[in-house]
Amino acid sequence: AALLDQRDQLLERLGGFSSLTTSFAADGTVAVSLGSNPPRSFVQGGTAGTLTSATAADGTLSFAVDGQAMTPGSGSLEGASLALTELASLRQRLDTVAAGIADTVNNAQAAGVALDGTQGQPIFAGTTAGTLRVVMTGGAGLATAPAGAAAGSRDDSNLNALRQSLTALDPAQQLNGVLFDVSSKVAGRAENDEVERINGDYARYHGVSPPACVDARRHHVFDCSKPSPSLLRPPPGGHW
């Protein structure tokens, strides 16, 4: 019995990392496969496989069992993989905004002349959010006048063209979109944590997992056997 309890505890711990597929034999041994689509054999008889991970250049994670690609499907490995994939996507979006700003401003500079009549030089260097930096050392280098204008020209049509290009690019709106998506993800995670807490409270109070008709987000539990849902009373303290 002690060995069976230990086996079950190990399976429970393993299930916290990845989705599991198990097959129990009459002698108490269990075959275990990890992941989903498809599951990969991990324990068979007295032989255990090797789970490995690899980090790509963009920071995302991949997993394999004995060299075969494995998708966790659930658990902490899946959570880490999803989080890093989301971060890579956000990094790419920020890099796109940074590259757009650099290209728009530098192209406008190249199309005009500075105060001394020379062609405008780049204001920015770098093409990613991590490398973007200002390289212009003084305001006199701003190419406010159009190409061909004389030194000291007060024609600011090229500066106006730069403004129009930045307005069309609208980097502020792009960044707002990134921030909105991040805040939505954080809010969604907080809500999921609350749902898990409610479901855990329900299980501890009732001794069983909540039925499919638990509306955890509204703290309501409905009697599934009724034709129309009837609200059941929560346990003392007001929480499931």
C-alpha atoms as a PDB file:
ATOM      1  CA  ALA A   1       0.000   0.000   0.000  1.00  0.00           C
ATOM      2  CA  ALA A   2       2.857   2.375   0.804  1.00  0.00           C
ATOM      3  CA  LEU A   3       4.385   1.786  -2.618  1.00  0.00           C
ATOM      4  CA  LEU A   4       1.042   2.419  -4.303  1.00  0.00           C
ATOM      5  CA  ASP A   5       0.659   5.654  -2.357  1.00  0.00           C
ATOM      6  CA  GLN A   6       4.154   6.702  -3.392  1.00  0.00           C
ATOM      7  CA  ARG A   7       3.365   5.846  -7.005  1.00  0.00           C
ATOM      8  CA  ASP A   8       0.214   7.955  -6.928  1.00  0.00           C
ATOM      9  CA  GLN A   9       2.059  10.865  -5.333  1.00  0.00           C
ATOM     10  CA  LEU A  10       4.703  10.744  -8.040  1.00  0.00           C
ATOM     11  CA  LEU A  11       2.035  10.664 -10.737  1.00  0.00           C
ATOM     12  CA  GLU A  12       0.352  13.667  -9.136  1.00  0.00           C
ATOM     13  CA  ARG A  13       3.630  15.575  -9.093  1.00  0.00           C
ATOM     14  CA  LEU A  14       4.343  14.622 -12.687  1.00  0.00           C
ATOM     15  CA  GLY A  15       0.868  15.782 -13.678  1.00  0.00           C
ATOM     16  CA  GLY A  16       1.768  19.220 -12.356  1.00  0.00           C
ATOM     17  CA  PHE A  17       4.362  19.537 -15.109  1.00  0.00           C
ATOM     18  CA  SER A  18       2.518  18.172 -18.138  1.00  0.00           C
ATOM     19  CA  SER A  19      -0.609  16.387 -19.224  1.00  0.00           C
ATOM     20  CA  LEU A  20      -0.426  12.644 -18.541  1.00  0.00           C
ATOM     21  CA  THR A  21      -1.774   9.505 -20.140  1.00  0.00           C
ATOM     22  CA  THR A  22      -1.602   6.482 -17.841  1.00  0.00           C
ATOM     23  CA  SER A  23      -2.294   2.781 -18.181  1.00  0.00           C
ATOM     24  CA  PHE A  24      -2.449   0.683 -14.996  1.00  0.00           C
ATOM     25  CA  ALA A  25      -1.463  -2.989 -15.044  1.00  0.00           C
ATOM     26  CA  ALA A  26      -2.824  -5.682 -12.751  1.00  0.00           C
ATOM     27  CA  ASP A  27       0.488  -5.873 -10.870  1.00  0.00           C
ATOM     28  CA  GLY A  28       0.246  -2.195  -9.923  1.00  0.00           C
ATOM     29  CA  THR A  29       2.767  -0.877 -12.428  1.00  0.00           C
ATOM     30  CA  VAL A  30       1.766   2.002 -14.642  1.00  0.00           C
ATOM     31  CA  ALA A  31       2.769   3.073 -18.128  1.00  0.00           C
ATOM     32  CA  VAL A  32       3.041   6.840 -18.461  1.00  0.00           C
ATOM     33  CA  SER A  33       3.022   9.058 -21.519  1.00  0.00           C
ATOM     34  CA  LEU A  34       3.678  12.802 -21.408  1.00  0.00           C
ATOM     35  CA  GLY A  35       2.105  15.591 -23.408  1.00  0.00           C
ATOM     36  CA  SER A  36      -0.554  15.647 -26.059  1.00  0.00           C
ATOM     37  CA  ASN A  37      -0.993  15.525 -29.840  1.00  0.00           C
ATOM     38  CA  PRO A  38       0.516  12.949 -29.576  1.00  0.00           C
ATOM     39  CA  PRO A  39       1.526  11.768 -26.084  1.00  0.00           C
ATOM     40  CA  ARG A  40       5.107  10.500 -25.842  1.00  0.00           C
ATOM     41  CA  SER A  41       5.929   7.299 -23.939  1.00  0.00           C
ATOM     42  CA  PHE A  42       7.843   8.245 -20.804  1.00  0.00           C
ATOM     43  CA  VAL A  43       7.667   5.233 -18.459  1.00  0.00           C
ATOM     44  CA  GLN A  44       7.203   1.674 -19.693  1.00  0.00           C
ATOM     45  CA  GLY A  45       7.854  -1.193 -17.309  1.00  0.00           C
ATOM     46  CA  GLY A  46      11.185  -0.514 -15.632  1.00  0.00           C
ATOM     47  CA  THR A  47      12.369   1.894 -18.312  1.00  0.00           C
ATOM     48  CA  ALA A  48      12.025   5.670 -18.047  1.00  0.00           C
ATOM     49  CA  GLY A  49      12.576   8.122 -20.873  1.00  0.00           C
ATOM     50  CA  THR A  50      14.487  11.401 -20.804  1.00  0.00           C
ATOM     51  CA  LEU A  51      12.652  14.715 -20.908  1.00  0.00           C
ATOM     52  CA  THR A  52      14.689  17.586 -22.376  1.00  0.00           C
ATOM     53  CA  SER A  53      14.042  21.239 -23.150  1.00  0.00           C
ATOM     54  CA  ALA A  54      15.600  23.657 -25.620  1.00  0.00           C
ATOM     55  CA  THR A  55      15.512  27.442 -25.772  1.00  0.00           C
ATOM     56  CA  ALA A  56      15.248  29.044 -29.214  1.00  0.00           C
ATOM     57  CA  ALA A  57      16.916  32.297 -30.225  1.00  0.00           C
ATOM     58  CA  ASP A  58      13.686  34.199 -29.547  1.00  0.00           C
ATOM     59  CA  GLY A  59      13.484  32.784 -26.009  1.00  0.00           C
ATOM     60  CA  THR A  60      10.684  30.296 -26.645  1.00  0.00           C
ATOM     61  CA  LEU A  61      10.804  26.783 -25.205  1.00  0.00           C
ATOM     62  CA  SER A  62      10.411  23.391 -26.814  1.00  0.00           C
ATOM     63  CA  PHE A  63      10.366  19.963 -25.170  1.00  0.00           C
ATOM     64  CA  ALA A  64      11.218  16.441 -26.224  1.00  0.00           C
ATOM     65  CA  VAL A  65      11.032  12.937 -24.771  1.00  0.00           C
ATOM     66  CA  ASP A  66      13.904  10.782 -25.978  1.00  0.00           C
ATOM     67  CA  GLY A  67      14.421  13.183 -28.859  1.00  0.00           C
ATOM     68  CA  GLN A  68      10.772  13.222 -29.969  1.00  0.00           C
ATOM     69  CA  ALA A  69       9.052  16.618 -29.839  1.00  0.00           C
ATOM     70  CA  MET A  70       6.539  16.824 -27.004  1.00  0.00           C
ATOM     71  CA  THR A  71       3.786  19.386 -26.397  1.00  0.00           C
ATOM     72  CA  PRO A  72       3.007  19.521 -22.643  1.00  0.00           C
ATOM     73  CA  GLY A  73      -0.662  20.393 -23.149  1.00  0.00           C
ATOM     74  CA  SER A  74      -1.069  21.495 -19.520  1.00  0.00           C
ATOM     75  CA  GLY A  75       0.872  21.972 -16.311  1.00  0.00           C
ATOM     76  CA  SER A  76       3.768  24.253 -15.448  1.00  0.00           C
ATOM     77  CA  LEU A  77       5.772  23.350 -18.570  1.00  0.00           C
ATOM     78  CA  GLU A  78       2.888  24.401 -20.783  1.00  0.00           C
ATOM     79  CA  GLY A  79       2.464  27.576 -18.747  1.00  0.00           C
ATOM     80  CA  ALA A  80       6.116  28.484 -19.118  1.00  0.00           C
ATOM     81  CA  SER A  81       6.046  27.718 -22.831  1.00  0.00           C
ATOM     82  CA  LEU A  82       2.957  29.853 -23.427  1.00  0.00           C
ATOM     83  CA  ALA A  83       4.350  32.739 -21.371  1.00  0.00           C
ATOM     84  CA  LEU A  84       7.654  32.765 -23.255  1.00  0.00           C
ATOM     85  CA  THR A  85       5.873  32.521 -26.601  1.00  0.00           C
ATOM     86  CA  GLU A  86       3.730  35.505 -25.637  1.00  0.00           C
ATOM     87  CA  LEU A  87       6.810  37.450 -24.563  1.00  0.00           C
ATOM     88  CA  ALA A  88       8.501  36.686 -27.881  1.00  0.00           C
ATOM     89  CA  SER A  89       5.428  37.975 -29.713  1.00  0.00           C
ATOM     90  CA  LEU A  90       5.394  41.174 -27.655  1.00  0.00           C
ATOM     91  CA  ARG A  91       9.120  41.668 -28.245  1.00  0.00           C
ATOM     92  CA  GLN A  92       8.574  41.331 -31.987  1.00  0.00           C
ATOM     93  CA  ARG A  93       5.759  43.886 -31.895  1.00  0.00           C
ATOM     94  CA  LEU A  94       7.926  46.350 -29.965  1.00  0.00           C
ATOM     95  CA  ASP A  95      10.774  45.778 -32.424  1.00  0.00           C
ATOM     96  CA  THR A  96       8.387  46.528 -35.293  1.00  0.00           C
ATOM     97  CA  VAL A  97       7.369  49.837 -33.676  1.00  0.00           C
ATOM     98  CA  ALA A  98      11.011  50.772 -33.072  1.00  0.00           C
ATOM     99  CA  ALA A  99      12.042  49.916 -36.630  1.00  0.00           C
ATOM    100  CA  GLY A 100       9.091  51.907 -37.998  1.00  0.00           C
ATOM    101  CA  ILE A 101      10.091  55.015 -36.026  1.00  0.00           C
ATOM    102  CA  ALA A 102      13.729  54.763 -37.098  1.00  0.00           C
ATOM    103  CA  ASP A 103      12.921  54.220 -40.768  1.00  0.00           C
ATOM    104  CA  THR A 104      10.292  56.969 -40.932  1.00  0.00           C
ATOM    105  CA  VAL A 105      12.444  59.607 -39.253  1.00  0.00           C
ATOM    106  CA  ASN A 106      15.697  58.700 -40.988  1.00  0.00           C
ATOM    107  CA  ASN A 107      14.066  58.551 -44.430  1.00  0.00           C
ATOM    108  CA  ALA A 108      12.591  62.008 -43.854  1.00  0.00           C
ATOM    109  CA  GLN A 109      16.013  63.269 -42.802  1.00  0.00           C
ATOM    110  CA  ALA A 110      17.589  61.906 -45.971  1.00  0.00           C
ATOM    111  CA  ALA A 111      14.976  63.706 -48.078  1.00  0.00           C
ATOM    112  CA  GLY A 112      15.908  67.148 -46.731  1.00  0.00           C
ATOM    113  CA  VAL A 113      18.801  69.384 -45.796  1.00  0.00           C
ATOM    114  CA  ALA A 114      20.077  70.644 -42.473  1.00  0.00           C
ATOM    115  CA  LEU A 115      20.687  74.254 -41.470  1.00  0.00           C
ATOM    116  CA  ASP A 116      24.101  74.266 -43.194  1.00  0.00           C
ATOM    117  CA  GLY A 117      22.595  73.017 -46.470  1.00  0.00           C
ATOM    118  CA  THR A 118      24.001  69.472 -46.278  1.00  0.00           C
ATOM    119  CA  GLN A 119      21.838  66.380 -46.676  1.00  0.00           C
ATOM    120  CA  GLY A 120      20.116  65.299 -43.492  1.00  0.00           C
ATOM    121  CA  GLN A 121      21.790  62.538 -41.540  1.00  0.00           C
ATOM    122  CA  PRO A 122      20.070  59.789 -39.490  1.00  0.00           C
ATOM    123  CA  ILE A 123      18.640  60.723 -36.119  1.00  0.00           C
ATOM    124  CA  PHE A 124      18.300  57.117 -34.961  1.00  0.00           C
ATOM    125  CA  ALA A 125      20.488  54.027 -35.082  1.00  0.00           C
ATOM    126  CA  GLY A 126      19.299  50.498 -34.311  1.00  0.00           C
ATOM    127  CA  THR A 127      16.293  48.585 -35.587  1.00  0.00           C
ATOM    128  CA  THR A 128      14.903  46.943 -32.448  1.00  0.00           C
ATOM    129  CA  ALA A 129      13.406  48.186 -29.195  1.00  0.00           C
ATOM    130  CA  GLY A 130      16.575  47.094 -27.424  1.00  0.00           C
ATOM    131  CA  THR A 131      19.012  48.792 -29.807  1.00  0.00           C
ATOM    132  CA  LEU A 132      17.158  51.960 -30.873  1.00  0.00           C
ATOM    133  CA  ARG A 133      19.131  55.062 -29.866  1.00  0.00           C
ATOM    134  CA  VAL A 134      19.588  58.707 -30.865  1.00  0.00           C
ATOM    135  CA  VAL A 135      22.824  59.375 -32.732  1.00  0.00           C
ATOM    136  CA  MET A 136      22.248  62.994 -33.771  1.00  0.00           C
ATOM    137  CA  THR A 137      24.279  65.271 -31.525  1.00  0.00           C
ATOM    138  CA  GLY A 138      22.577  68.629 -32.082  1.00  0.00           C
ATOM    139  CA  GLY A 139      19.428  70.331 -33.286  1.00  0.00           C
ATOM    140  CA  ALA A 140      21.262  71.983 -36.186  1.00  0.00           C
ATOM    141  CA  GLY A 141      21.320  68.585 -37.888  1.00  0.00           C
ATOM    142  CA  LEU A 142      17.522  68.490 -38.289  1.00  0.00           C
ATOM    143  CA  ALA A 143      16.707  68.451 -41.997  1.00  0.00           C
ATOM    144  CA  THR A 144      13.784  70.875 -41.852  1.00  0.00           C
ATOM    145  CA  ALA A 145      14.184  72.198 -45.400  1.00  0.00           C
ATOM    146  CA  PRO A 146      13.612  70.194 -48.609  1.00  0.00           C
ATOM    147  CA  ALA A 147      16.443  68.872 -50.761  1.00  0.00           C
ATOM    148  CA  GLY A 148      18.088  71.634 -52.815  1.00  0.00           C
ATOM    149  CA  ALA A 149      17.330  74.398 -50.322  1.00  0.00           C
ATOM    150  CA  ALA A 150      20.121  76.824 -49.541  1.00  0.00           C
ATOM    151  CA  ALA A 151      21.930  76.948 -46.214  1.00  0.00           C
ATOM    152  CA  GLY A 152      19.954  78.819 -43.580  1.00  0.00           C
ATOM    153  CA  SER A 153      16.663  78.236 -45.416  1.00  0.00           C
ATOM    154  CA  ARG A 154      13.496  78.850 -43.402  1.00  0.00           C
ATOM    155  CA  ASP A 155      11.488  76.486 -45.603  1.00  0.00           C
ATOM    156  CA  ASP A 156      10.222  73.861 -43.155  1.00  0.00           C
ATOM    157  CA  SER A 157       8.293  71.737 -45.636  1.00  0.00           C
ATOM    158  CA  ASN A 158      10.500  68.698 -45.006  1.00  0.00           C
ATOM    159  CA  LEU A 159       9.810  68.978 -41.274  1.00  0.00           C
ATOM    160  CA  ASN A 160       6.103  69.034 -42.061  1.00  0.00           C
ATOM    161  CA  ALA A 161       6.541  65.948 -44.242  1.00  0.00           C
ATOM    162  CA  LEU A 162       8.203  64.196 -41.286  1.00  0.00           C
ATOM    163  CA  ARG A 163       5.276  65.128 -39.050  1.00  0.00           C
ATOM    164  CA  GLN A 164       2.806  63.735 -41.564  1.00  0.00           C
ATOM    165  CA  SER A 165       4.771  60.510 -41.889  1.00  0.00           C
ATOM    166  CA  LEU A 166       4.830  60.036 -38.114  1.00  0.00           C
ATOM    167  CA  THR A 167       1.120  60.789 -37.905  1.00  0.00           C
ATOM    168  CA  ALA A 168       0.430  58.106 -40.506  1.00  0.00           C
ATOM    169  CA  LEU A 169       2.691  55.624 -38.702  1.00  0.00           C
ATOM    170  CA  ASP A 170       1.034  56.432 -35.343  1.00  0.00           C
ATOM    171  CA  PRO A 171       3.564  54.645 -33.094  1.00  0.00           C
ATOM    172  CA  ALA A 172       1.704  55.799 -29.980  1.00  0.00           C
ATOM    173  CA  GLN A 173      -1.392  53.882 -31.057  1.00  0.00           C
ATOM    174  CA  GLN A 174       0.710  50.812 -31.799  1.00  0.00           C
ATOM    175  CA  LEU A 175       2.211  50.954 -28.300  1.00  0.00           C
ATOM    176  CA  ASN A 176      -1.257  51.449 -26.809  1.00  0.00           C
ATOM    177  CA  GLY A 177      -2.288  48.229 -28.552  1.00  0.00           C
ATOM    178  CA  VAL A 178       0.659  46.369 -27.025  1.00  0.00           C
ATOM    179  CA  LEU A 179      -0.095  47.732 -23.533  1.00  0.00           C
ATOM    180  CA  PHE A 180      -3.780  46.870 -23.884  1.00  0.00           C
ATOM    181  CA  ASP A 181      -2.974  43.291 -24.848  1.00  0.00           C
ATOM    182  CA  VAL A 182      -0.545  42.949 -21.925  1.00  0.00           C
ATOM    183  CA  SER A 183      -3.072  44.307 -19.429  1.00  0.00           C
ATOM    184  CA  SER A 184      -5.743  41.975 -20.832  1.00  0.00           C
ATOM    185  CA  LYS A 185      -3.453  38.985 -20.369  1.00  0.00           C
ATOM    186  CA  VAL A 186      -2.683  40.001 -16.781  1.00  0.00           C
ATOM    187  CA  ALA A 187      -6.370  40.542 -15.991  1.00  0.00           C
ATOM    188  CA  GLY A 188      -7.262  37.194 -17.556  1.00  0.00           C
ATOM    189  CA  ARG A 189      -4.593  35.442 -15.496  1.00  0.00           C
ATOM    190  CA  ALA A 190      -5.886  37.071 -12.305  1.00  0.00           C
ATOM    191  CA  GLU A 191      -9.409  35.897 -13.119  1.00  0.00           C
ATOM    192  CA  ASN A 192      -8.205  32.363 -13.806  1.00  0.00           C
ATOM    193  CA  ASP A 193      -6.369  32.340 -10.466  1.00  0.00           C
ATOM    194  CA  GLU A 194      -9.585  33.374  -8.728  1.00  0.00           C
ATOM    195  CA  VAL A 195     -11.533  30.628 -10.518  1.00  0.00           C
ATOM    196  CA  GLU A 196      -8.951  28.047  -9.421  1.00  0.00           C
ATOM    197  CA  ARG A 197      -9.183  29.315  -5.824  1.00  0.00           C
ATOM    198  CA  ILE A 198     -12.984  29.050  -5.850  1.00  0.00           C
ATOM    199  CA  ASN A 199     -12.883  25.573  -7.356  1.00  0.00           C
ATOM    200  CA  GLY A 200     -10.318  24.514  -4.760  1.00  0.00           C
ATOM    201  CA  ASP A 201     -12.491  25.867  -1.932  1.00  0.00           C
ATOM    202  CA  TYR A 202     -15.475  24.027  -3.378  1.00  0.00           C
ATOM    203  CA  ALA A 203     -13.550  20.760  -3.535  1.00  0.00           C
ATOM    204  CA  ARG A 204     -12.306  21.094   0.034  1.00  0.00           C
ATOM    205  CA  TYR A 205     -15.790  21.886   1.359  1.00  0.00           C
ATOM    206  CA  HIS A 206     -17.737  19.270  -0.613  1.00  0.00           C
ATOM    207  CA  GLY A 207     -15.019  16.627  -0.898  1.00  0.00           C
ATOM    208  CA  VAL A 208     -15.411  16.474  -4.687  1.00  0.00           C
ATOM    209  CA  SER A 209     -14.395  18.525  -7.670  1.00  0.00           C
ATOM    210  CA  PRO A 210     -16.945  21.132  -8.760  1.00  0.00           C
ATOM    211  CA  PRO A 211     -19.454  19.958 -11.396  1.00  0.00           C
ATOM    212  CA  ALA A 212     -19.452  21.351 -14.896  1.00  0.00           C
ATOM    213  CA  CYS A 213     -22.301  23.678 -13.971  1.00  0.00           C
ATOM    214  CA  VAL A 214     -20.285  25.584 -11.374  1.00  0.00           C
ATOM    215  CA  ASP A 215     -20.235  29.217 -12.440  1.00  0.00           C
ATOM    216  CA  ALA A 216     -17.068  30.039 -10.530  1.00  0.00           C
ATOM    217  CA  ARG A 217     -16.701  33.527 -11.939  1.00  0.00           C
ATOM    218  CA  ARG A 218     -19.975  34.512 -10.286  1.00  0.00           C
ATOM    219  CA  HIS A 219     -19.398  32.407  -7.156  1.00  0.00           C
ATOM    220  CA  HIS A 220     -22.586  30.451  -7.977  1.00  0.00           C
ATOM    221  CA  VAL A 221     -23.102  26.707  -7.920  1.00  0.00           C
ATOM    222  CA  PHE A 222     -26.137  25.273  -9.638  1.00  0.00           C
ATOM    223  CA  ASP A 223     -27.874  21.959  -9.051  1.00  0.00           C
ATOM    224  CA  CYS A 224     -27.297  20.167 -12.348  1.00  0.00           C
ATOM    225  CA  SER A 225     -30.160  17.744 -11.713  1.00  0.00           C
ATOM    226  CA  LYS A 226     -32.772  20.494 -11.909  1.00  0.00           C
ATOM    227  CA  PRO A 227     -34.420  21.400 -15.237  1.00  0.00           C
ATOM    228  CA  SER A 228     -33.749  25.035 -14.425  1.00  0.00           C
ATOM    229  CA  PRO A 229     -30.664  25.976 -12.356  1.00  0.00           C
ATOM    230  CA  SER A 230     -31.333  26.531  -8.668  1.00  0.00           C
ATOM    231  CA  LEU A 231     -28.777  28.422  -6.683  1.00  0.00           C
ATOM    232  CA  LEU A 232     -27.208  26.394  -3.894  1.00  0.00           C
ATOM    233  CA  ARG A 233     -26.073  27.997  -0.693  1.00  0.00           C
ATOM    234  CA  PRO A 234     -22.343  28.572  -0.169  1.00  0.00           C
ATOM    235  CA  PRO A 235     -20.570  27.160   2.868  1.00  0.00           C
ATOM    236  CA  PRO A 236     -20.084  29.217   6.058  1.00  0.00           C
ATOM    237  CA  GLY A 237     -17.921  32.246   5.437  1.00  0.00           C
ATOM    238  CA  GLY A 238     -19.450  32.923   2.049  1.00  0.00           C
ATOM    239  CA  HIS A 239     -16.785  31.177  -0.063  1.00  0.00           C
ATOM    240  CA  TRP A 240     -16.797  27.833  -1.809  1.00  0.00           C
END
